[in-house]
Amino acid sequence: MCDITKEQVYDAISNVIDPEVGFNLVEMGLIYDAIIDDDCNVKVVMTLSTRGCPLHQMLTQWVKDAVETRVPGVKNVEIEVVWEPEWNISMADDNVKKALGAL
């Protein structure tokens, strides 16, 4: 049995900042789920703000690195980028919406 929690995974990912907007991926609403199996393997389901995001590979690698280095006991980390549901600003925290003029 694994004692890693989703909260630990999300906390680790909250250190990953999108350099284009200056907010972390969690508060932007780009992280859809973190699935932890009994062997402490973690699968992060996420999206990007646009399909053509020029930082696609860097952002997914940063998420993987953050979970691997900041969550004790993690064995393997898999990142799955999905496009459904499509991200929109309403998924972001209020502080992000306000800063980006959407609130």
PDB file of C-alpha atoms in Angstrom:
ATOM      1  CA  MET A   1       0.000   0.000   0.000  1.00  0.00           C
ATOM      2  CA  CYS A   2       1.238   3.478  -0.848  1.00  0.00           C
ATOM      3  CA  ASP A   3       0.776   6.446   1.469  1.00  0.00           C
ATOM      4  CA  ILE A   4       1.390   9.187  -1.118  1.00  0.00           C
ATOM      5  CA  THR A   5      -1.578  11.548  -1.374  1.00  0.00           C
ATOM      6  CA  LYS A   6      -2.967  13.653  -4.206  1.00  0.00           C
ATOM      7  CA  GLU A   7      -2.341  16.679  -2.015  1.00  0.00           C
ATOM      8  CA  GLN A   8       1.391  15.889  -1.915  1.00  0.00           C
ATOM      9  CA  VAL A   9       1.466  15.554  -5.700  1.00  0.00           C
ATOM     10  CA  TYR A  10      -0.448  18.796  -6.228  1.00  0.00           C
ATOM     11  CA  ASP A  11       1.804  20.583  -3.711  1.00  0.00           C
ATOM     12  CA  ALA A  12       4.868  19.434  -5.651  1.00  0.00           C
ATOM     13  CA  ILE A  13       3.388  20.562  -8.970  1.00  0.00           C
ATOM     14  CA  SER A  14       2.460  23.944  -7.488  1.00  0.00           C
ATOM     15  CA  ASN A  15       6.173  24.754  -7.748  1.00  0.00           C
ATOM     16  CA  VAL A  16       5.981  24.572 -11.548  1.00  0.00           C
ATOM     17  CA  ILE A  17       5.400  28.058 -12.941  1.00  0.00           C
ATOM     18  CA  ASP A  18       4.140  28.720 -16.448  1.00  0.00           C
ATOM     19  CA  PRO A  19       6.706  31.310 -17.591  1.00  0.00           C
ATOM     20  CA  GLU A  20       4.280  32.874 -20.060  1.00  0.00           C
ATOM     21  CA  VAL A  21       1.809  33.983 -17.383  1.00  0.00           C
ATOM     22  CA  GLY A  22       3.763  33.649 -14.130  1.00  0.00           C
ATOM     23  CA  PHE A  23       1.324  31.386 -12.292  1.00  0.00           C
ATOM     24  CA  ASN A  24       1.750  27.784 -11.223  1.00  0.00           C
ATOM     25  CA  LEU A  25       0.021  25.028 -13.162  1.00  0.00           C
ATOM     26  CA  VAL A  26      -2.214  24.023 -10.243  1.00  0.00           C
ATOM     27  CA  GLU A  27      -3.680  27.486  -9.697  1.00  0.00           C
ATOM     28  CA  MET A  28      -4.146  27.838 -13.448  1.00  0.00           C
ATOM     29  CA  GLY A  29      -6.342  24.724 -13.382  1.00  0.00           C
ATOM     30  CA  LEU A  30      -4.144  22.798 -15.813  1.00  0.00           C
ATOM     31  CA  ILE A  31      -3.760  19.747 -13.545  1.00  0.00           C
ATOM     32  CA  TYR A  32      -6.845  17.567 -13.875  1.00  0.00           C
ATOM     33  CA  ASP A  33      -5.899  14.579 -11.719  1.00  0.00           C
ATOM     34  CA  ALA A  34      -3.156  12.672  -9.942  1.00  0.00           C
ATOM     35  CA  ILE A  35      -3.578   8.907  -9.809  1.00  0.00           C
ATOM     36  CA  ILE A  36      -1.439   6.990  -7.332  1.00  0.00           C
ATOM     37  CA  ASP A  37      -1.350   3.207  -7.456  1.00  0.00           C
ATOM     38  CA  ASP A  38      -0.514   0.755  -4.664  1.00  0.00           C
ATOM     39  CA  ASP A  39       3.140   0.621  -5.782  1.00  0.00           C
ATOM     40  CA  CYS A  40       3.571   4.423  -5.490  1.00  0.00           C
ATOM     41  CA  ASN A  41       3.581   5.037  -9.228  1.00  0.00           C
ATOM     42  CA  VAL A  42       2.004   8.386 -10.068  1.00  0.00           C
ATOM     43  CA  LYS A  43       0.127   9.378 -13.203  1.00  0.00           C
ATOM     44  CA  VAL A  44      -0.560  13.084 -13.627  1.00  0.00           C
ATOM     45  CA  VAL A  45      -3.383  13.986 -15.996  1.00  0.00           C
ATOM     46  CA  MET A  46      -2.995  17.525 -17.232  1.00  0.00           C
ATOM     47  CA  THR A  47      -3.633  19.860 -20.108  1.00  0.00           C
ATOM     48  CA  LEU A  48      -2.046  22.984 -21.506  1.00  0.00           C
ATOM     49  CA  SER A  49      -3.632  26.346 -22.145  1.00  0.00           C
ATOM     50  CA  THR A  50      -3.320  25.854 -25.924  1.00  0.00           C
ATOM     51  CA  ARG A  51      -2.604  22.883 -28.162  1.00  0.00           C
ATOM     52  CA  GLY A  52       0.231  24.752 -29.813  1.00  0.00           C
ATOM     53  CA  CYS A  53       1.929  25.665 -26.548  1.00  0.00           C
ATOM     54  CA  PRO A  54       5.624  26.149 -27.404  1.00  0.00           C
ATOM     55  CA  LEU A  55       6.588  24.994 -23.890  1.00  0.00           C
ATOM     56  CA  HIS A  56       4.698  21.670 -24.107  1.00  0.00           C
ATOM     57  CA  GLN A  57       7.721  19.403 -23.610  1.00  0.00           C
ATOM     58  CA  MET A  58       9.355  21.631 -21.018  1.00  0.00           C
ATOM     59  CA  LEU A  59       6.207  21.962 -18.893  1.00  0.00           C
ATOM     60  CA  THR A  60       5.501  18.230 -18.877  1.00  0.00           C
ATOM     61  CA  GLN A  61       9.133  17.502 -17.983  1.00  0.00           C
ATOM     62  CA  TRP A  62       9.006  20.078 -15.178  1.00  0.00           C
ATOM     63  CA  VAL A  63       5.865  18.435 -13.769  1.00  0.00           C
ATOM     64  CA  LYS A  64       7.512  15.005 -13.910  1.00  0.00           C
ATOM     65  CA  ASP A  65      10.686  16.324 -12.253  1.00  0.00           C
ATOM     66  CA  ALA A  66       8.716  18.125  -9.523  1.00  0.00           C
ATOM     67  CA  VAL A  67       6.804  14.985  -8.538  1.00  0.00           C
ATOM     68  CA  GLU A  68       9.909  12.788  -8.677  1.00  0.00           C
ATOM     69  CA  THR A  69      12.015  15.121  -6.548  1.00  0.00           C
ATOM     70  CA  ARG A  70       9.472  16.609  -4.135  1.00  0.00           C
ATOM     71  CA  VAL A  71       7.272  13.633  -3.257  1.00  0.00           C
ATOM     72  CA  PRO A  72       9.077  11.051  -1.110  1.00  0.00           C
ATOM     73  CA  GLY A  73       8.534   7.427  -2.089  1.00  0.00           C
ATOM     74  CA  VAL A  74       7.446   7.966  -5.692  1.00  0.00           C
ATOM     75  CA  LYS A  75       8.628   5.194  -7.983  1.00  0.00           C
ATOM     76  CA  ASN A  76       7.596   6.134 -11.515  1.00  0.00           C
ATOM     77  CA  VAL A  77       5.890   9.251 -12.822  1.00  0.00           C
ATOM     78  CA  GLU A  78       3.822   9.307 -15.998  1.00  0.00           C
ATOM     79  CA  ILE A  79       2.430  12.499 -17.496  1.00  0.00           C
ATOM     80  CA  GLU A  80      -0.663  12.287 -19.686  1.00  0.00           C
ATOM     81  CA  VAL A  81      -1.608  15.423 -21.591  1.00  0.00           C
ATOM     82  CA  VAL A  82      -5.285  15.495 -22.527  1.00  0.00           C
ATOM     83  CA  TRP A  83      -7.342  17.980 -24.503  1.00  0.00           C
ATOM     84  CA  GLU A  84     -10.767  17.158 -23.076  1.00  0.00           C
ATOM     85  CA  PRO A  85     -12.097  18.995 -21.283  1.00  0.00           C
ATOM     86  CA  GLU A  86     -10.496  21.884 -23.114  1.00  0.00           C
ATOM     87  CA  TRP A  87      -8.930  24.337 -20.678  1.00  0.00           C
ATOM     88  CA  ASN A  88     -10.431  27.791 -20.307  1.00  0.00           C
ATOM     89  CA  ILE A  89      -9.870  30.633 -17.873  1.00  0.00           C
ATOM     90  CA  SER A  90     -12.905  29.683 -15.770  1.00  0.00           C
ATOM     91  CA  MET A  91     -10.880  26.665 -14.539  1.00  0.00           C
ATOM     92  CA  ALA A  92      -8.254  28.898 -12.926  1.00  0.00           C
ATOM     93  CA  ASP A  93      -8.215  30.114  -9.334  1.00  0.00           C
ATOM     94  CA  ASP A  94      -9.754  33.538  -8.731  1.00  0.00           C
ATOM     95  CA  ASN A  95      -6.365  35.215  -8.226  1.00  0.00           C
ATOM     96  CA  VAL A  96      -5.306  34.076 -11.711  1.00  0.00           C
ATOM     97  CA  LYS A  97      -8.595  35.212 -13.249  1.00  0.00           C
ATOM     98  CA  LYS A  98      -8.260  38.608 -11.601  1.00  0.00           C
ATOM     99  CA  ALA A  99      -4.646  39.077 -12.717  1.00  0.00           C
ATOM    100  CA  LEU A 100      -5.517  38.100 -16.282  1.00  0.00           C
ATOM    101  CA  GLY A 101      -8.543  40.392 -16.367  1.00  0.00           C
ATOM    102  CA  ALA A 102     -11.154  37.625 -16.381  1.00  0.00           C
ATOM    103  CA  LEU A 103     -12.789  38.429 -13.049  1.00  0.00           C
TER     104      LEU A 103
END
